[in-house]
XYZ file of C-alpha atoms in Angstrom:
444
model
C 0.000 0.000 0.000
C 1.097 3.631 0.058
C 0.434 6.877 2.129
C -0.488 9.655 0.657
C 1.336 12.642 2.360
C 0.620 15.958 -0.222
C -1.545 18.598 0.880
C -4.222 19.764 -1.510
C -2.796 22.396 -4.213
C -3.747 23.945 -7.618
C 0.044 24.014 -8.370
C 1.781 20.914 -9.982
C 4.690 21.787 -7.471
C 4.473 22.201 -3.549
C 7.598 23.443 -1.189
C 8.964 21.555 1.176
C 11.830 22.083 2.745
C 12.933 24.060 0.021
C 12.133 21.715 -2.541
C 9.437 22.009 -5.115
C 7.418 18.724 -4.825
C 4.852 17.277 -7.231
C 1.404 17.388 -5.406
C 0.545 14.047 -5.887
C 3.551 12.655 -3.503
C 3.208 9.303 -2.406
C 5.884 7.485 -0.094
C 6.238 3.576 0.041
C 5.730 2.690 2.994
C 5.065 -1.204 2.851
C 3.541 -3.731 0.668
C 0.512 -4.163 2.461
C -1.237 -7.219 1.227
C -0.185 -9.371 -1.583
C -0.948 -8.406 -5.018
C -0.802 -10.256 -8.232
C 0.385 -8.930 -11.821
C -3.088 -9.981 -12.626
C -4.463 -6.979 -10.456
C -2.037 -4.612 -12.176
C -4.793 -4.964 -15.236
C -1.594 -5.447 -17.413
C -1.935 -7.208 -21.310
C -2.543 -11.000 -21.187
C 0.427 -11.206 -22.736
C 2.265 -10.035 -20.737
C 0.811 -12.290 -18.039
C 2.117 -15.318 -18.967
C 5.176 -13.884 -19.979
C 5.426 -12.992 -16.096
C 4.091 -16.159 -15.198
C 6.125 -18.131 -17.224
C 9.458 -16.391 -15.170
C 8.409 -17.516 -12.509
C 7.278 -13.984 -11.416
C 4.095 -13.927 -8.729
C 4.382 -10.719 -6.910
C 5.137 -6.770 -8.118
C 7.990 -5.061 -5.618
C 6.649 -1.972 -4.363
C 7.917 -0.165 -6.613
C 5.825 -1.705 -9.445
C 2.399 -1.754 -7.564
C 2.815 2.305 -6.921
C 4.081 2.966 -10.441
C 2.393 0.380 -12.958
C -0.931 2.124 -12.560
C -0.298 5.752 -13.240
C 1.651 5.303 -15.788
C -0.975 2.901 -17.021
C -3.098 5.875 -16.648
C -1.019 8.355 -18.797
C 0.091 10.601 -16.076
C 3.392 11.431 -16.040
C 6.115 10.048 -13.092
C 8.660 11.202 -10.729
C 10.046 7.982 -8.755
C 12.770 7.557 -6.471
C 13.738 4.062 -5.676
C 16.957 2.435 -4.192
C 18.597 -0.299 -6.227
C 17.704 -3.862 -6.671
C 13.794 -2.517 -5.958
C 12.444 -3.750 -9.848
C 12.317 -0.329 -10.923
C 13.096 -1.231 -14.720
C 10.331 -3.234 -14.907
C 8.217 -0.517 -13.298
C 8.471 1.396 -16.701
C 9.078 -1.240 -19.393
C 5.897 -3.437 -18.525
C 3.604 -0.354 -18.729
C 5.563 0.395 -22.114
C 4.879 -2.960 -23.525
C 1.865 -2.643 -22.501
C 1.067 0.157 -24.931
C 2.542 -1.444 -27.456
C 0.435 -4.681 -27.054
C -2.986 -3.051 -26.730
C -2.560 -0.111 -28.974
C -0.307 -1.625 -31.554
C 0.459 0.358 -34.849
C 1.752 -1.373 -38.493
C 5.264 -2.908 -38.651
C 7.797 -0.919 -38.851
C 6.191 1.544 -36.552
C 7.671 4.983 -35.674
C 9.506 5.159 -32.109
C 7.053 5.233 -29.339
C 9.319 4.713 -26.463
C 12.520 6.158 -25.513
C 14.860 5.843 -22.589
C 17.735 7.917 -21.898
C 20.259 5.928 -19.418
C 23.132 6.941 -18.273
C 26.070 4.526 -19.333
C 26.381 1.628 -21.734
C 26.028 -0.983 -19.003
C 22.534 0.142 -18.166
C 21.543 -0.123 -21.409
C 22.002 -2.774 -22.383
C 20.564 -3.999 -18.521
C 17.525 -2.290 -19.972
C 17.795 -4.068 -23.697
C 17.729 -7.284 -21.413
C 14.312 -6.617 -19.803
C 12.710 -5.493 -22.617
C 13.570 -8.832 -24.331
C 12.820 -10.798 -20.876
C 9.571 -9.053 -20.512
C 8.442 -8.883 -24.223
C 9.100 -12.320 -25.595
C 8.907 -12.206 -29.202
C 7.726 -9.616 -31.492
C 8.343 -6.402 -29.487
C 11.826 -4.455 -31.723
C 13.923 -2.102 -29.488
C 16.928 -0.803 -30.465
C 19.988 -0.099 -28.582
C 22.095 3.366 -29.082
C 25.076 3.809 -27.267
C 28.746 5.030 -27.868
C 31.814 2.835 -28.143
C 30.981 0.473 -31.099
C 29.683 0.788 -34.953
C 27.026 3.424 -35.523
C 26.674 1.688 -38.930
C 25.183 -1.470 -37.210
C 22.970 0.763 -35.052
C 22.081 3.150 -38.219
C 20.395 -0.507 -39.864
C 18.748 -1.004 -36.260
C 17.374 2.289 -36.173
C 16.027 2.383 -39.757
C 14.153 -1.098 -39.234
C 11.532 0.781 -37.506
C 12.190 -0.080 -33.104
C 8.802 0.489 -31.456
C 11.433 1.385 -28.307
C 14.796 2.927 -28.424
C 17.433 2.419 -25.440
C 19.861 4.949 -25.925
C 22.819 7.150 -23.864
C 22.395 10.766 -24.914
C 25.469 11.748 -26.448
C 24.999 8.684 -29.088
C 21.422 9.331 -29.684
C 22.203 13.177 -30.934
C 24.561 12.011 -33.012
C 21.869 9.813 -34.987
C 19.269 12.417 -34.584
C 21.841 14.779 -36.376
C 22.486 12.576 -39.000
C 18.965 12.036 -39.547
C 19.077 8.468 -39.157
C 16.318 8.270 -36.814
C 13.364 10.800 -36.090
C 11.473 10.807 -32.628
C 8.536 13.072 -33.390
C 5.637 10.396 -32.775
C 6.971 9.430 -29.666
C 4.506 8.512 -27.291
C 6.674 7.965 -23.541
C 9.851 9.209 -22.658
C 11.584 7.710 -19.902
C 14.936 8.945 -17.962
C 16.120 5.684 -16.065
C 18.947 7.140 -12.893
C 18.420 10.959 -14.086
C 20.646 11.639 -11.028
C 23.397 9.999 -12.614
C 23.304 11.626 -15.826
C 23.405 14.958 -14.689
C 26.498 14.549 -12.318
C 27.935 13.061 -15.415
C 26.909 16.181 -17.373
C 24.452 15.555 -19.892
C 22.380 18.226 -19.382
C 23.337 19.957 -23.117
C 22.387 16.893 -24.389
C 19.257 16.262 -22.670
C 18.218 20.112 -23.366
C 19.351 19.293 -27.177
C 17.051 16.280 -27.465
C 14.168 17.848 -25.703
C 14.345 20.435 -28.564
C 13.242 17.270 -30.969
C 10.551 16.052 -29.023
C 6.575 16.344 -29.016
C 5.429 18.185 -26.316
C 2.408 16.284 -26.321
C 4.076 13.090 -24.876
C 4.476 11.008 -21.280
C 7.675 11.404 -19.087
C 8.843 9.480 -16.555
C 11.981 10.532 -14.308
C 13.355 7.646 -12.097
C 16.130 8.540 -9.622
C 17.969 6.654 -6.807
C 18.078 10.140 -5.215
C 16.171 13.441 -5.242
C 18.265 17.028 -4.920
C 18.181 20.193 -6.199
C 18.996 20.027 -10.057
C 16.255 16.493 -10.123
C 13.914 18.815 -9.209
C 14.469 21.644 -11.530
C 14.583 19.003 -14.020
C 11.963 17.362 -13.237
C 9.479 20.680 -12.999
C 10.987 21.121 -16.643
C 9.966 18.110 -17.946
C 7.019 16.843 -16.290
C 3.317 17.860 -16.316
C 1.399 17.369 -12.858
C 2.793 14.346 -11.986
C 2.579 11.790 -9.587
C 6.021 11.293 -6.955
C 6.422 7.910 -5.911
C 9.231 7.197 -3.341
C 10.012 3.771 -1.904
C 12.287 4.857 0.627
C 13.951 7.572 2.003
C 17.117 9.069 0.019
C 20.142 7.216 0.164
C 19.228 4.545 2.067
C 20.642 1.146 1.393
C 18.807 -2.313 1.478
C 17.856 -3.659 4.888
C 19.212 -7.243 3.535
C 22.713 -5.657 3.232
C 25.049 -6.475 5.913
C 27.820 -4.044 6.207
C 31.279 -4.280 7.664
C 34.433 -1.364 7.687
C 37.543 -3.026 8.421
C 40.466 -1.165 9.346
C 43.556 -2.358 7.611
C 46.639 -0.823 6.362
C 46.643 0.730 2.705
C 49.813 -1.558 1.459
C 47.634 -4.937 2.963
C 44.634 -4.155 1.463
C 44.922 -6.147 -1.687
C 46.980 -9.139 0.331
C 43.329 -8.980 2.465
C 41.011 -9.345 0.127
C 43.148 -12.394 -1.525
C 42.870 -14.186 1.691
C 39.135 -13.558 2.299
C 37.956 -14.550 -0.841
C 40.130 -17.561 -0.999
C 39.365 -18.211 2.747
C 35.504 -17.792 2.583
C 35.460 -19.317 -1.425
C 33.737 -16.297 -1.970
C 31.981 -16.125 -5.665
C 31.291 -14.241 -7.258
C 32.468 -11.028 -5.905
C 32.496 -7.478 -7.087
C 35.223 -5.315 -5.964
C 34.979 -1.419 -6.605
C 38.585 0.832 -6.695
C 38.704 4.598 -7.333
C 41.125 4.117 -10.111
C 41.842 1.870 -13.366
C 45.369 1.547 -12.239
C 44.101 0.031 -8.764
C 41.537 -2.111 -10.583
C 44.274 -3.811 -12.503
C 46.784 -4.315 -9.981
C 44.527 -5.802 -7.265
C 43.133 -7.790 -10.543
C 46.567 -9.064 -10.977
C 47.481 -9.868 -7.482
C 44.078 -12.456 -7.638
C 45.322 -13.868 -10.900
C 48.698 -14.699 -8.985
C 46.885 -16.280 -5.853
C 44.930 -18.747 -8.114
C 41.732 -16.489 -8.317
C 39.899 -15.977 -11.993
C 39.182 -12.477 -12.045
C 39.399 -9.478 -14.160
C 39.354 -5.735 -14.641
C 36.152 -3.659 -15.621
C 36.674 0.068 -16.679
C 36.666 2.507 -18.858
C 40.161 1.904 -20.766
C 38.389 -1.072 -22.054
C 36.605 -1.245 -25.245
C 32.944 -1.980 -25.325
C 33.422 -5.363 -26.343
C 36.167 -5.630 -24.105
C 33.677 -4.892 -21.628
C 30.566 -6.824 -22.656
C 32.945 -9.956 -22.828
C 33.782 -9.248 -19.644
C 30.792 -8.528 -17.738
C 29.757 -11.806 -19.442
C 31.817 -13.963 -18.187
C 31.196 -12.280 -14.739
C 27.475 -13.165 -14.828
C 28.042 -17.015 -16.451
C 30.382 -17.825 -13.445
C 33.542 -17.618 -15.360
C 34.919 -15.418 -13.106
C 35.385 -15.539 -9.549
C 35.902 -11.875 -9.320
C 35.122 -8.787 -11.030
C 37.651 -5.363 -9.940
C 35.365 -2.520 -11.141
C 35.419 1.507 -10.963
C 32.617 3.484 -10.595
C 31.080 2.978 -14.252
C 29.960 0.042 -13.265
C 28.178 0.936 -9.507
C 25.069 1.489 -11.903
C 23.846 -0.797 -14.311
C 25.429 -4.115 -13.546
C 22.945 -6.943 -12.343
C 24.301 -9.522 -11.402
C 21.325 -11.325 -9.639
C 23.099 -13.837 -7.462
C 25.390 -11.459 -6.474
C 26.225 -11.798 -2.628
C 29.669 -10.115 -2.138
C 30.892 -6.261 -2.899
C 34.005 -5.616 -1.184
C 35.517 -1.345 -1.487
C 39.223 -1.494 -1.832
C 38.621 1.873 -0.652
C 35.784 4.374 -0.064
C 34.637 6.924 -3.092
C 35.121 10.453 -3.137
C 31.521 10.604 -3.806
C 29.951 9.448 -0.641
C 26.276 8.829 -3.017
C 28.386 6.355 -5.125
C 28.802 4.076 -1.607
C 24.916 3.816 -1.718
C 24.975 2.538 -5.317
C 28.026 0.475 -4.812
C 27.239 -1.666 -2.189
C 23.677 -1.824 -3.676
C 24.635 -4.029 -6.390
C 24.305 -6.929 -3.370
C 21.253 -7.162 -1.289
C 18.449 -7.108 -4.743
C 14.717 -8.196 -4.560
C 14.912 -9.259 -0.825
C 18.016 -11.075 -1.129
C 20.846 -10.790 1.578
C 24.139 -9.442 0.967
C 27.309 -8.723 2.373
C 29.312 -4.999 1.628
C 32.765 -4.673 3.659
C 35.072 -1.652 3.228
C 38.396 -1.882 3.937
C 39.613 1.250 5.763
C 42.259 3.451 6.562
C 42.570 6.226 8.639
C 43.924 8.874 6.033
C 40.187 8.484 4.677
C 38.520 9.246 7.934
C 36.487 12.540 6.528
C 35.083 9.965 3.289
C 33.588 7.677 5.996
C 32.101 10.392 7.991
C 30.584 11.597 4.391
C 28.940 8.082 4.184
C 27.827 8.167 7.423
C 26.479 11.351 6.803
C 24.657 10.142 3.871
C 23.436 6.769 5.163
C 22.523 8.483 8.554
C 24.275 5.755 10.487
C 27.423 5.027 11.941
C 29.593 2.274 10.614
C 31.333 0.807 13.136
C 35.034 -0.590 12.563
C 36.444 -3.851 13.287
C 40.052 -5.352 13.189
C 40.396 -8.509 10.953
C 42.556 -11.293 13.245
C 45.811 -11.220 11.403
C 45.379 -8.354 9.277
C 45.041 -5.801 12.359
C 46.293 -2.036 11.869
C 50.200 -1.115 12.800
C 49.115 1.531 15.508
C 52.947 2.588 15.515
C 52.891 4.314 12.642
C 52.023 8.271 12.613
C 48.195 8.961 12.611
C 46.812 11.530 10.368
C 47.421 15.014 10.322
C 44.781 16.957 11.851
C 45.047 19.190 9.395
C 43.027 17.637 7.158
C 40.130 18.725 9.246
C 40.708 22.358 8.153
C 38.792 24.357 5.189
C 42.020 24.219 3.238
C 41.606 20.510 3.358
C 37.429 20.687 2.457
C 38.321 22.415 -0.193
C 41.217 19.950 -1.297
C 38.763 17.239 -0.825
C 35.808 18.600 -2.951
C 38.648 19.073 -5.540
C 39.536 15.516 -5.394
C 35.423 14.356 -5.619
C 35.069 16.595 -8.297
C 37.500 14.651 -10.334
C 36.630 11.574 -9.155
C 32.804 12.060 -10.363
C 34.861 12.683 -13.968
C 37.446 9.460 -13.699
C 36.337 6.859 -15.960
C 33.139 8.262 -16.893
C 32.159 8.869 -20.904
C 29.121 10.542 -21.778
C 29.079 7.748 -24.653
C-alpha cells in the first residue's frame, strides 16, 4: 500500500523544505497485502510472460508505479537499487505497445535515456525478458559501430534504449526521427546529470513532441532532479520507496580497518578463505583495478578488470563472463556501480571508499536485490577518515570498525594530520570528488 502525504494544491509543485514537490507525492511505505500482476490490469500477454518467469508478486515499486503510468500521467520515482524499478516502466511500455499496436515498422514510441552503456544494455535485457517475441527495441550507445545501429534504427524499433550523447549524433544525421513518440523515460536521471548531460538532454528535448508522457526515475532526489523534473514533467505523480540514500535492509555491512599496502593481500585471503563467488570489488582508479586484478590472478583467483580503458566489447565480454560464473571476481570503478545486475550477487568488497559518498549507496547496492541478503565490507584506513564520515552522513548511520585477526592495523605508525580537518583541506577534498565524479566516466 502507500500513504499519501501531499496537501491539496492547484500548483503541480508544492515546497517543502525548500524543494518544489509534485502534489501528488506518495511514499512507500510497505507492501501491504499481496498483489498479483493480474491486479495490475496489465496485457494478457504479458501475463504469462510474467508467469512463465516464474514472477508472482510486483515489488513496491511496481504496484505504486504500474498504474499511473498505465493511466497516462506522467512520473517522478525515487527508488533504491535492486527494488524492480526497470520493470516498473518497461511493462507499462509494452503494454502500450500490445494493446494499442500500430503497423510494422512503426515509428519510435518509447525512448529511454540511461546513463552509461552498461545500463543499457541492462535495460535491452528486460525489454527482451519481458516482451518475448515480437516487441523491436533498439539499442544506441557510444563505443561500437554506428553503422550497425544506423540498420537497427532504420528497421523501424517500437522502443529505443539509448545514452544521450549517441542518440544526438543519430538524430543529427537524420538516421532516426522521434517526433511520434509517445513515452519518454529517464532511467537514474541523477546519474546523468552529475555526469553532465544536461546539453544533451536540453538538445534532445528540442526534438521532441510536447504532447508526450515522461517518466523521471532517480535513486536520489536534490536540487537540479527537481528543476529538471518541474521542466519536464506535467502534474505528476512522486512515488518514493524509501527515504534518500538509504541502502537495502538485507545488506550487511562491515568497515575493516587495515593498512593501505595490505589491502589487496586482504582481500586475496578472504575470498580464498571464505570461497567467496562471485564477488564485485569497486577501486577509485583503473590503475588500482588492474593491480589488485593481478594480485588475484597470482593467488589462483579468476578475475578481471572492468573500466573505462576497455573497449565496449572488451567490456561486454567481460561482464559476461562475470554473470556465467567464469569469473570468480570482477575489480570494477565506478562505471559500473550502476547498471550491472548480477542477480546472485552476494559479495561487494571497497578497496577503498569513493570520493563521492552517493556512489557508496549505489556500490554496495549491487548486493542485497529483490529481498536477497548481501554482504558490503570496506576496507579502511585512517587517512580516509572525513570519506567515511561523508557516508555516514549520507546513510545516517554510523559504521562501526572492526580489526580482521591477522590483518590488524600497525598503531605505531604516525596517525593523520589533523590538518586535514581544516577548510584548506574541504576544499582539497571537494577538488579531489570533483574529479573523481569525472574518472572513468564517458558521456558515450
Amino acid at each position: 500500500g502507500f500513504v499519501n502525504s501531499a496537501q491539496p494544491t492547484p500548483s503541480p509543485f508544492w515546497r517543502q523544505g525548500g524543494h518544489l514537490l509534485p502534489s501528488r507525492h506518495f511514499f512507500i511505505l510497505c507492501c501491504g497485502a499481496a498483489m498479483s500482476f493480474a491486479q495490475l490490469a496489465l496485457a494478457p500477454r504479458l501475463l504469462e510472460n510474467l508467469q512463465a518467469l516464474g514472477y508472482q508478486q510486483p515489488t513496491p515499486i511496481q504496484q505504486a508505479a504500474i498504474p499511473p503510468m498505465l493511466a497516462g500521467q506522467d512520473l517522478m520515482a525515487s527508488a533504491q537499487t535492486g527494488t524492480g524499478k526497470t520493470a516498473a516502466f518497461v511493462l507499462p511500455i509494452l503494454h502500450r505497445l500490445l494493446t494499442d499496436p500500430l503497423p510494422n515498422p512503426s515509428p519510435v514510441r518509447a525512448l529511454v535515456l540511461v546513463p552509461t552503456r552498461e545500463l543499457a544494455l541492462q535495460v535491452h535485457q528486460s525489454v527482451e525478458k519481458y516482451a518475448g517475441d515480437g516487441t523491436m527495441a533498439a539499442l544506441v550507445y557510444g563505443g561500437v559501430s554506428i553503422a550497425a545501429q544506423v540498420a537497427a534504427l532504420q528497421a523501424g524499433p517500437a522502443i529505443v534504449i539509448a545514452t544521450p550523447g549517441r542518440l544526438l549524433d543519430h538524430l543529427r544525421q537524420g538516421a532516426v526521427s522521434l517526433a511520434q513518440l509517445e513515452v519518454l523515460v529517464f532511467d537514474e536521471a541523477d546519474r546523468m546529470l552529475d555526469m553532465g548531460f544536461m546539453d544533451e538532454i536540453n538538445a534532445l528535448l528540442a526534438q521532441l513532441p510536447a504532447q508526450r508522457q515522461t517518466l523521471l526515475f532517480s535513486a536520489t532526489f536534490n536540487d537540479a532532479i527537481y528543476s529538471l523534473g518541474k521542466q519536464l514533467l506535467q502534474d505528476p505523480v512522486r512515488i518514493e520507496v524509501a527515504p534518500p540514500n538509504t541502502t537495502a535492509a538485507e545488506i550487511e555491512q562491515r568497515v575493516y580497518v587495515i593498512d593501505s599496502e595490505r589491502k589487496r593481500e586482504f582481500i586475496c585471503h578472504l575470498i580464498q578463505q571464505k570461497q567467496w563467488q562471485p564477488v564485485l570489488i569497486f577501486s577509485r582508479t583503473r590503475q588500482g583495478c588492474d593491480q589488485l586484478a593481478q594480485q588475484l590472478q597470482k593467488a589462483g583467483i579468476g578475475a578481471l578488470a572492468l573500466h573505462g580503458d576497455l573497449s565496449q566489447a572488451g567490456r561486454e565480454k567481460v561482464l559476461q563472463e562475470f554473470r556465467d560464473g567464469s569469473l570468480q571476481a570482477l575489480v570494477a570503478t565506478d562505471v559500473a556501480a550502476r547498471g550491472l545486475d548480477i542477480p546472485e550477487l552476494n559479495y561487494v568488497i571497497n578497496l577503498e571508499l569513493p570520493f563521492v559518498a552517493e556512489d557508496y549507496v549505489h556500490r554496495i547496492g549491487r548486493t542485497g536485490r529483490a529481498g536477497k541478503k548481501g554482504l558490503a565490507i570496506t576496507l579502511f584506513s585512517p587517512e580516509d577518515a572525513l570519506l567515511l564520515e561523508e557516508v555516514e552522513a549520507v546513510l545516517d548511520q554510523r559504521l562501526p570498525q572492526q580489526w580482521f585477526p591477522g590483518f590488524e592495523p600497525d598503531l605505531t605508525k604516525s596517525q593523520p594530520d589533523t590538518r586535514r580537518h581544516g577548510k584548506a583541506a574541504q576544499k582539497q577534498r571537494a577538488k579531489q570528488r570533483a574529479l573523481g565524479n569525472k574518472g572513468g566516466r564517458n558521456k558515450r
